[in-house]
């Protein structure tokens, strides 16, 4: 289910100079904000939770997920180079699963690691806030990568749709409409973070059991459907 050659090519495409600069911009900004906030307010648990929840988890993680998830396959479909990959004797689910692993790894490195560093800067991991949001970022990275990889497979406007989901649905509707939060990767990951802290600094509108079920279902469903769409793309190319 994992092909090293496909993984190497995907890493090379995702971590090219331009995309690497884009991926690194938000983590650097998070760390800079954390340093400034710590200098101005000192070690404050509530402030740390607000920064990590409001910027790291709500903005940085989904945007990096969009870049990594759609970038793992979207450009290859757009420029037609995916035809050469599909001509290899590889099962389509293997291609998708390999690209998902790469997208998840890139998203985790560029989101979870700076989230943990920022948490340590903000309050030294008081009340396990840094660890909680790092775990949330890790969990969210998997679901976001799967969702946005699927978008990259089914539409040429995957980045636009991904940003609409991340910034409009989750950030805007999620803050205004209670029901929308149930269908939010951010809220699912916050449920896991809440379990880690065991306190009220991290809260979620979704229960832990529901959140875990939805995370697994969305990740598995998106990965499976992306494999099916890649099969369809092969047939379309042969015709």
PDB file of C-alpha atoms in Angstrom:
ATOM      1  CA  UNK A   1       0.000   0.000   0.000  1.00  0.00           C
ATOM      2  CA  UNK A   2       3.049   2.298   0.145  1.00  0.00           C
ATOM      3  CA  UNK A   3       5.388   2.977  -2.767  1.00  0.00           C
ATOM      4  CA  UNK A   4       8.742   4.702  -1.993  1.00  0.00           C
ATOM      5  CA  UNK A   5       9.137   6.070  -5.519  1.00  0.00           C
ATOM      6  CA  UNK A   6       5.730   7.748  -5.481  1.00  0.00           C
ATOM      7  CA  UNK A   7       6.497   9.081  -2.002  1.00  0.00           C
ATOM      8  CA  UNK A   8       9.836  10.529  -3.105  1.00  0.00           C
ATOM      9  CA  UNK A   9       8.287  12.261  -6.116  1.00  0.00           C
ATOM     10  CA  UNK A  10       5.461  13.633  -3.961  1.00  0.00           C
ATOM     11  CA  UNK A  11       7.854  14.966  -1.327  1.00  0.00           C
ATOM     12  CA  UNK A  12       9.908  16.601  -4.058  1.00  0.00           C
ATOM     13  CA  UNK A  13       6.815  18.275  -5.482  1.00  0.00           C
ATOM     14  CA  UNK A  14       5.497  19.428  -2.108  1.00  0.00           C
ATOM     15  CA  UNK A  15       8.792  20.692  -0.746  1.00  0.00           C
ATOM     16  CA  UNK A  16       9.935  22.642  -3.756  1.00  0.00           C
ATOM     17  CA  UNK A  17      11.376  26.068  -3.020  1.00  0.00           C
ATOM     18  CA  UNK A  18       8.182  28.083  -3.607  1.00  0.00           C
ATOM     19  CA  UNK A  19       5.802  25.728  -1.801  1.00  0.00           C
ATOM     20  CA  UNK A  20       8.227  25.227   1.094  1.00  0.00           C
ATOM     21  CA  UNK A  21       8.350  28.994   1.627  1.00  0.00           C
ATOM     22  CA  UNK A  22       4.548  29.122   1.708  1.00  0.00           C
ATOM     23  CA  UNK A  23       4.365  26.162   4.084  1.00  0.00           C
ATOM     24  CA  UNK A  24       6.933  27.729   6.399  1.00  0.00           C
ATOM     25  CA  UNK A  25       5.421  31.224   6.514  1.00  0.00           C
ATOM     26  CA  UNK A  26       2.539  30.489   8.896  1.00  0.00           C
ATOM     27  CA  UNK A  27       4.598  28.462  11.413  1.00  0.00           C
ATOM     28  CA  UNK A  28       7.179  31.260  11.570  1.00  0.00           C
ATOM     29  CA  UNK A  29       4.380  33.797  12.058  1.00  0.00           C
ATOM     30  CA  UNK A  30       2.910  31.681  14.879  1.00  0.00           C
ATOM     31  CA  UNK A  31       6.243  31.536  16.690  1.00  0.00           C
ATOM     32  CA  UNK A  32       6.797  35.279  16.258  1.00  0.00           C
ATOM     33  CA  UNK A  33       3.294  36.027  17.583  1.00  0.00           C
ATOM     34  CA  UNK A  34       3.922  33.724  20.539  1.00  0.00           C
ATOM     35  CA  UNK A  35       7.183  35.466  21.410  1.00  0.00           C
ATOM     36  CA  UNK A  36       5.522  38.887  21.248  1.00  0.00           C
ATOM     37  CA  UNK A  37       2.492  37.764  23.282  1.00  0.00           C
ATOM     38  CA  UNK A  38       4.692  36.159  25.943  1.00  0.00           C
ATOM     39  CA  UNK A  39       6.770  39.340  26.198  1.00  0.00           C
ATOM     40  CA  UNK A  40       3.653  41.475  26.599  1.00  0.00           C
ATOM     41  CA  UNK A  41       1.473  39.300  28.850  1.00  0.00           C
ATOM     42  CA  UNK A  42       3.810  36.829  30.494  1.00  0.00           C
ATOM     43  CA  UNK A  43       2.884  33.179  30.995  1.00  0.00           C
ATOM     44  CA  UNK A  44      -0.910  33.121  30.896  1.00  0.00           C
ATOM     45  CA  UNK A  45      -2.755  29.838  30.370  1.00  0.00           C
ATOM     46  CA  UNK A  46      -5.889  31.434  28.928  1.00  0.00           C
ATOM     47  CA  UNK A  47      -3.921  33.579  26.500  1.00  0.00           C
ATOM     48  CA  UNK A  48      -1.920  30.538  25.414  1.00  0.00           C
ATOM     49  CA  UNK A  49      -5.131  28.602  24.748  1.00  0.00           C
ATOM     50  CA  UNK A  50      -6.580  31.541  22.814  1.00  0.00           C
ATOM     51  CA  UNK A  51      -3.528  31.912  20.577  1.00  0.00           C
ATOM     52  CA  UNK A  52      -3.129  28.194  19.908  1.00  0.00           C
ATOM     53  CA  UNK A  53      -6.835  27.665  19.370  1.00  0.00           C
ATOM     54  CA  UNK A  54      -7.560  30.858  17.470  1.00  0.00           C
ATOM     55  CA  UNK A  55      -4.547  30.939  15.173  1.00  0.00           C
ATOM     56  CA  UNK A  56      -2.680  27.627  15.206  1.00  0.00           C
ATOM     57  CA  UNK A  57      -5.597  25.200  15.086  1.00  0.00           C
ATOM     58  CA  UNK A  58      -8.246  27.375  13.438  1.00  0.00           C
ATOM     59  CA  UNK A  59      -6.085  28.949  10.732  1.00  0.00           C
ATOM     60  CA  UNK A  60      -2.586  27.522  10.361  1.00  0.00           C
ATOM     61  CA  UNK A  61      -3.357  23.797  10.440  1.00  0.00           C
ATOM     62  CA  UNK A  62      -6.200  23.829   7.850  1.00  0.00           C
ATOM     63  CA  UNK A  63      -4.306  26.130   5.464  1.00  0.00           C
ATOM     64  CA  UNK A  64      -1.215  23.927   5.617  1.00  0.00           C
ATOM     65  CA  UNK A  65      -3.528  20.935   5.133  1.00  0.00           C
ATOM     66  CA  UNK A  66      -4.943  22.578   2.006  1.00  0.00           C
ATOM     67  CA  UNK A  67      -1.480  23.220   0.583  1.00  0.00           C
ATOM     68  CA  UNK A  68      -0.155  19.731   1.372  1.00  0.00           C
ATOM     69  CA  UNK A  69      -3.313  17.760   0.584  1.00  0.00           C
ATOM     70  CA  UNK A  70      -4.145  19.384  -2.736  1.00  0.00           C
ATOM     71  CA  UNK A  71      -0.495  19.769  -3.675  1.00  0.00           C
ATOM     72  CA  UNK A  72       0.139  16.046  -3.285  1.00  0.00           C
ATOM     73  CA  UNK A  73      -1.782  15.259  -6.462  1.00  0.00           C
ATOM     74  CA  UNK A  74      -3.545  18.333  -7.853  1.00  0.00           C
ATOM     75  CA  UNK A  75      -0.622  19.778  -9.861  1.00  0.00           C
ATOM     76  CA  UNK A  76       0.042  16.395 -11.471  1.00  0.00           C
ATOM     77  CA  UNK A  77      -3.570  16.194 -12.640  1.00  0.00           C
ATOM     78  CA  UNK A  78      -3.546  19.801 -13.844  1.00  0.00           C
ATOM     79  CA  UNK A  79      -0.417  19.492 -15.991  1.00  0.00           C
ATOM     80  CA  UNK A  80      -1.193  15.943 -17.163  1.00  0.00           C
ATOM     81  CA  UNK A  81       1.941  14.379 -15.686  1.00  0.00           C
ATOM     82  CA  UNK A  82      -0.265  12.045 -13.620  1.00  0.00           C
ATOM     83  CA  UNK A  83      -0.697   9.999 -16.814  1.00  0.00           C
ATOM     84  CA  UNK A  84       2.922   8.821 -16.529  1.00  0.00           C
ATOM     85  CA  UNK A  85       2.351   7.789 -12.933  1.00  0.00           C
ATOM     86  CA  UNK A  86      -0.841   5.936 -13.797  1.00  0.00           C
ATOM     87  CA  UNK A  87       0.985   4.092 -16.577  1.00  0.00           C
ATOM     88  CA  UNK A  88       3.137   2.365 -13.966  1.00  0.00           C
ATOM     89  CA  UNK A  89       2.074  -1.066 -12.672  1.00  0.00           C
ATOM     90  CA  UNK A  90       0.748   0.362  -9.433  1.00  0.00           C
ATOM     91  CA  UNK A  91      -2.660  -0.050  -7.885  1.00  0.00           C
ATOM     92  CA  UNK A  92      -4.563   3.222  -7.723  1.00  0.00           C
ATOM     93  CA  UNK A  93      -5.277   2.874  -3.967  1.00  0.00           C
ATOM     94  CA  UNK A  94      -1.524   2.454  -3.427  1.00  0.00           C
ATOM     95  CA  UNK A  95      -0.863   5.750  -5.195  1.00  0.00           C
ATOM     96  CA  UNK A  96      -3.509   7.537  -3.144  1.00  0.00           C
ATOM     97  CA  UNK A  97      -2.424   5.987   0.162  1.00  0.00           C
ATOM     98  CA  UNK A  98       1.223   6.863  -0.474  1.00  0.00           C
ATOM     99  CA  UNK A  99       0.355  10.446  -1.325  1.00  0.00           C
ATOM    100  CA  UNK A 100      -1.853  10.624   1.765  1.00  0.00           C
ATOM    101  CA  UNK A 101       1.031   9.485   3.984  1.00  0.00           C
ATOM    102  CA  UNK A 102       3.255  12.178   2.479  1.00  0.00           C
ATOM    103  CA  UNK A 103       0.570  14.875   2.827  1.00  0.00           C
ATOM    104  CA  UNK A 104      -0.088  13.885   6.446  1.00  0.00           C
ATOM    105  CA  UNK A 105       3.623  13.897   7.289  1.00  0.00           C
ATOM    106  CA  UNK A 106       4.180  17.316   5.727  1.00  0.00           C
ATOM    107  CA  UNK A 107       1.096  18.758   7.421  1.00  0.00           C
ATOM    108  CA  UNK A 108       2.157  17.375  10.790  1.00  0.00           C
ATOM    109  CA  UNK A 109       5.710  18.700  10.549  1.00  0.00           C
ATOM    110  CA  UNK A 110       4.650  22.192   9.490  1.00  0.00           C
ATOM    111  CA  UNK A 111       1.723  22.449  11.928  1.00  0.00           C
ATOM    112  CA  UNK A 112       2.121  20.213  14.990  1.00  0.00           C
ATOM    113  CA  UNK A 113       5.804  20.970  15.626  1.00  0.00           C
ATOM    114  CA  UNK A 114       5.421  24.782  15.577  1.00  0.00           C
ATOM    115  CA  UNK A 115       2.236  24.462  17.644  1.00  0.00           C
ATOM    116  CA  UNK A 116       4.184  22.668  20.365  1.00  0.00           C
ATOM    117  CA  UNK A 117       7.030  25.185  20.195  1.00  0.00           C
ATOM    118  CA  UNK A 118       4.557  28.064  20.400  1.00  0.00           C
ATOM    119  CA  UNK A 119       2.851  26.449  23.380  1.00  0.00           C
ATOM    120  CA  UNK A 120       6.149  26.142  25.223  1.00  0.00           C
ATOM    121  CA  UNK A 121       6.925  29.786  24.500  1.00  0.00           C
ATOM    122  CA  UNK A 122       3.496  31.005  25.612  1.00  0.00           C
ATOM    123  CA  UNK A 123       3.186  29.243  28.963  1.00  0.00           C
ATOM    124  CA  UNK A 124       5.743  26.445  29.180  1.00  0.00           C
ATOM    125  CA  UNK A 125       3.054  23.784  28.645  1.00  0.00           C
ATOM    126  CA  UNK A 126       1.143  24.830  31.743  1.00  0.00           C
ATOM    127  CA  UNK A 127      -1.969  22.661  32.231  1.00  0.00           C
ATOM    128  CA  UNK A 128      -0.745  20.550  29.272  1.00  0.00           C
ATOM    129  CA  UNK A 129      -1.973  23.200  26.825  1.00  0.00           C
ATOM    130  CA  UNK A 130       0.977  22.853  24.437  1.00  0.00           C
ATOM    131  CA  UNK A 131       0.661  19.070  24.371  1.00  0.00           C
ATOM    132  CA  UNK A 132      -3.126  19.212  23.987  1.00  0.00           C
ATOM    133  CA  UNK A 133      -3.050  21.515  20.986  1.00  0.00           C
ATOM    134  CA  UNK A 134      -0.158  19.571  19.486  1.00  0.00           C
ATOM    135  CA  UNK A 135      -2.219  16.384  19.690  1.00  0.00           C
ATOM    136  CA  UNK A 136      -5.167  18.265  18.188  1.00  0.00           C
ATOM    137  CA  UNK A 137      -2.933  19.453  15.330  1.00  0.00           C
ATOM    138  CA  UNK A 138      -1.686  15.912  14.717  1.00  0.00           C
ATOM    139  CA  UNK A 139      -5.212  14.501  14.625  1.00  0.00           C
ATOM    140  CA  UNK A 140      -6.520  17.330  12.452  1.00  0.00           C
ATOM    141  CA  UNK A 141      -3.575  16.911  10.053  1.00  0.00           C
ATOM    142  CA  UNK A 142      -4.714  13.401   9.172  1.00  0.00           C
ATOM    143  CA  UNK A 143      -8.323  14.364   8.457  1.00  0.00           C
ATOM    144  CA  UNK A 144      -7.443  17.568   6.600  1.00  0.00           C
ATOM    145  CA  UNK A 145      -4.861  15.809   4.433  1.00  0.00           C
ATOM    146  CA  UNK A 146      -7.387  13.120   3.453  1.00  0.00           C
ATOM    147  CA  UNK A 147     -10.160  15.632   2.719  1.00  0.00           C
ATOM    148  CA  UNK A 148      -7.996  17.954   0.658  1.00  0.00           C
ATOM    149  CA  UNK A 149      -6.278  15.104  -1.171  1.00  0.00           C
ATOM    150  CA  UNK A 150      -9.755  14.009  -2.235  1.00  0.00           C
ATOM    151  CA  UNK A 151     -10.541  17.536  -3.400  1.00  0.00           C
ATOM    152  CA  UNK A 152      -7.304  17.563  -5.385  1.00  0.00           C
ATOM    153  CA  UNK A 153      -8.454  14.372  -7.101  1.00  0.00           C
ATOM    154  CA  UNK A 154     -11.967  15.460  -8.046  1.00  0.00           C
ATOM    155  CA  UNK A 155     -11.628  19.154  -8.956  1.00  0.00           C
ATOM    156  CA  UNK A 156      -9.145  21.574 -10.499  1.00  0.00           C
ATOM    157  CA  UNK A 157     -10.292  24.207  -8.009  1.00  0.00           C
ATOM    158  CA  UNK A 158      -9.319  22.170  -4.959  1.00  0.00           C
ATOM    159  CA  UNK A 159      -7.384  24.978  -3.271  1.00  0.00           C
ATOM    160  CA  UNK A 160     -10.350  27.347  -3.553  1.00  0.00           C
ATOM    161  CA  UNK A 161     -12.822  24.791  -2.187  1.00  0.00           C
ATOM    162  CA  UNK A 162     -10.381  23.810   0.551  1.00  0.00           C
ATOM    163  CA  UNK A 163      -9.949  27.386   1.694  1.00  0.00           C
ATOM    164  CA  UNK A 164     -13.707  27.934   1.586  1.00  0.00           C
ATOM    165  CA  UNK A 165     -14.222  24.944   3.870  1.00  0.00           C
ATOM    166  CA  UNK A 166     -11.393  25.844   6.234  1.00  0.00           C
ATOM    167  CA  UNK A 167     -11.898  29.603   6.484  1.00  0.00           C
ATOM    168  CA  UNK A 168     -15.587  30.074   5.706  1.00  0.00           C
ATOM    169  CA  UNK A 169     -17.307  26.921   6.941  1.00  0.00           C
ATOM    170  CA  UNK A 170     -15.175  26.186   9.996  1.00  0.00           C
ATOM    171  CA  UNK A 171     -14.089  29.703  10.991  1.00  0.00           C
ATOM    172  CA  UNK A 172     -17.180  31.723  10.028  1.00  0.00           C
ATOM    173  CA  UNK A 173     -20.191  29.399  10.108  1.00  0.00           C
ATOM    174  CA  UNK A 174     -18.625  27.370  12.896  1.00  0.00           C
ATOM    175  CA  UNK A 175     -18.558  30.443  15.100  1.00  0.00           C
ATOM    176  CA  UNK A 176     -22.099  31.532  14.230  1.00  0.00           C
ATOM    177  CA  UNK A 177     -24.096  28.325  13.687  1.00  0.00           C
ATOM    178  CA  UNK A 178     -23.954  25.703  16.420  1.00  0.00           C
ATOM    179  CA  UNK A 179     -24.959  22.844  14.119  1.00  0.00           C
ATOM    180  CA  UNK A 180     -22.094  23.569  11.734  1.00  0.00           C
ATOM    181  CA  UNK A 181     -19.586  22.778  14.465  1.00  0.00           C
ATOM    182  CA  UNK A 182     -20.582  19.132  14.424  1.00  0.00           C
ATOM    183  CA  UNK A 183     -19.228  18.894  10.870  1.00  0.00           C
ATOM    184  CA  UNK A 184     -15.940  20.570  11.719  1.00  0.00           C
ATOM    185  CA  UNK A 185     -12.548  18.874  11.789  1.00  0.00           C
ATOM    186  CA  UNK A 186     -11.438  21.623  14.138  1.00  0.00           C
ATOM    187  CA  UNK A 187     -14.113  20.717  16.699  1.00  0.00           C
ATOM    188  CA  UNK A 188     -13.337  17.009  16.402  1.00  0.00           C
ATOM    189  CA  UNK A 189      -9.673  17.650  17.126  1.00  0.00           C
ATOM    190  CA  UNK A 190     -10.580  19.974  20.016  1.00  0.00           C
ATOM    191  CA  UNK A 191     -12.540  17.115  21.587  1.00  0.00           C
ATOM    192  CA  UNK A 192      -9.327  15.085  21.629  1.00  0.00           C
ATOM    193  CA  UNK A 193      -7.390  18.048  23.033  1.00  0.00           C
ATOM    194  CA  UNK A 194      -9.985  18.496  25.774  1.00  0.00           C
ATOM    195  CA  UNK A 195      -9.401  14.899  26.834  1.00  0.00           C
ATOM    196  CA  UNK A 196      -5.670  15.585  27.095  1.00  0.00           C
ATOM    197  CA  UNK A 197      -6.020  18.669  29.290  1.00  0.00           C
ATOM    198  CA  UNK A 198      -8.962  17.447  31.340  1.00  0.00           C
ATOM    199  CA  UNK A 199      -9.844  21.074  32.109  1.00  0.00           C
ATOM    200  CA  UNK A 200     -12.003  23.872  30.763  1.00  0.00           C
ATOM    201  CA  UNK A 201      -9.339  25.809  28.877  1.00  0.00           C
ATOM    202  CA  UNK A 202      -9.907  23.608  25.820  1.00  0.00           C
ATOM    203  CA  UNK A 203     -13.524  22.873  24.959  1.00  0.00           C
ATOM    204  CA  UNK A 204     -15.423  21.331  22.062  1.00  0.00           C
ATOM    205  CA  UNK A 205     -19.053  21.157  20.987  1.00  0.00           C
ATOM    206  CA  UNK A 206     -18.545  17.511  19.980  1.00  0.00           C
ATOM    207  CA  UNK A 207     -18.154  14.587  22.373  1.00  0.00           C
ATOM    208  CA  UNK A 208     -14.962  12.544  22.281  1.00  0.00           C
ATOM    209  CA  UNK A 209     -16.587   9.332  21.041  1.00  0.00           C
ATOM    210  CA  UNK A 210     -18.430  11.132  18.263  1.00  0.00           C
ATOM    211  CA  UNK A 211     -15.301  13.058  17.323  1.00  0.00           C
ATOM    212  CA  UNK A 212     -13.146   9.916  17.036  1.00  0.00           C
ATOM    213  CA  UNK A 213     -15.789   8.105  14.963  1.00  0.00           C
ATOM    214  CA  UNK A 214     -16.147  11.067  12.590  1.00  0.00           C
ATOM    215  CA  UNK A 215     -12.387  11.524  12.261  1.00  0.00           C
ATOM    216  CA  UNK A 216     -11.893   7.873  11.342  1.00  0.00           C
ATOM    217  CA  UNK A 217     -14.924   7.806   9.038  1.00  0.00           C
ATOM    218  CA  UNK A 218     -13.984  10.974   7.156  1.00  0.00           C
ATOM    219  CA  UNK A 219     -10.340   9.970   6.775  1.00  0.00           C
ATOM    220  CA  UNK A 220     -11.137   6.443   5.598  1.00  0.00           C
ATOM    221  CA  UNK A 221     -14.034   7.538   3.393  1.00  0.00           C
ATOM    222  CA  UNK A 222     -12.109  10.344   1.709  1.00  0.00           C
ATOM    223  CA  UNK A 223      -9.116   8.080   1.068  1.00  0.00           C
ATOM    224  CA  UNK A 224     -11.279   5.321  -0.402  1.00  0.00           C
ATOM    225  CA  UNK A 225     -13.232   7.675  -2.623  1.00  0.00           C
ATOM    226  CA  UNK A 226     -10.054   9.361  -3.870  1.00  0.00           C
ATOM    227  CA  UNK A 227      -8.826   5.928  -4.967  1.00  0.00           C
ATOM    228  CA  UNK A 228     -12.089   5.339  -6.836  1.00  0.00           C
ATOM    229  CA  UNK A 229     -11.856   8.715  -8.583  1.00  0.00           C
ATOM    230  CA  UNK A 230      -8.296   7.964  -9.632  1.00  0.00           C
ATOM    231  CA  UNK A 231      -9.564   4.776 -11.271  1.00  0.00           C
ATOM    232  CA  UNK A 232     -12.140   6.845 -13.158  1.00  0.00           C
ATOM    233  CA  UNK A 233      -9.417   9.272 -14.220  1.00  0.00           C
ATOM    234  CA  UNK A 234      -7.437   6.343 -15.634  1.00  0.00           C
ATOM    235  CA  UNK A 235     -10.415   5.168 -17.668  1.00  0.00           C
ATOM    236  CA  UNK A 236     -11.015   8.682 -18.946  1.00  0.00           C
ATOM    237  CA  UNK A 237      -7.392   8.948 -20.045  1.00  0.00           C
ATOM    238  CA  UNK A 238      -7.516   5.614 -21.855  1.00  0.00           C
ATOM    239  CA  UNK A 239     -10.639   6.623 -23.710  1.00  0.00           C
TER     240      UNK A 239
END
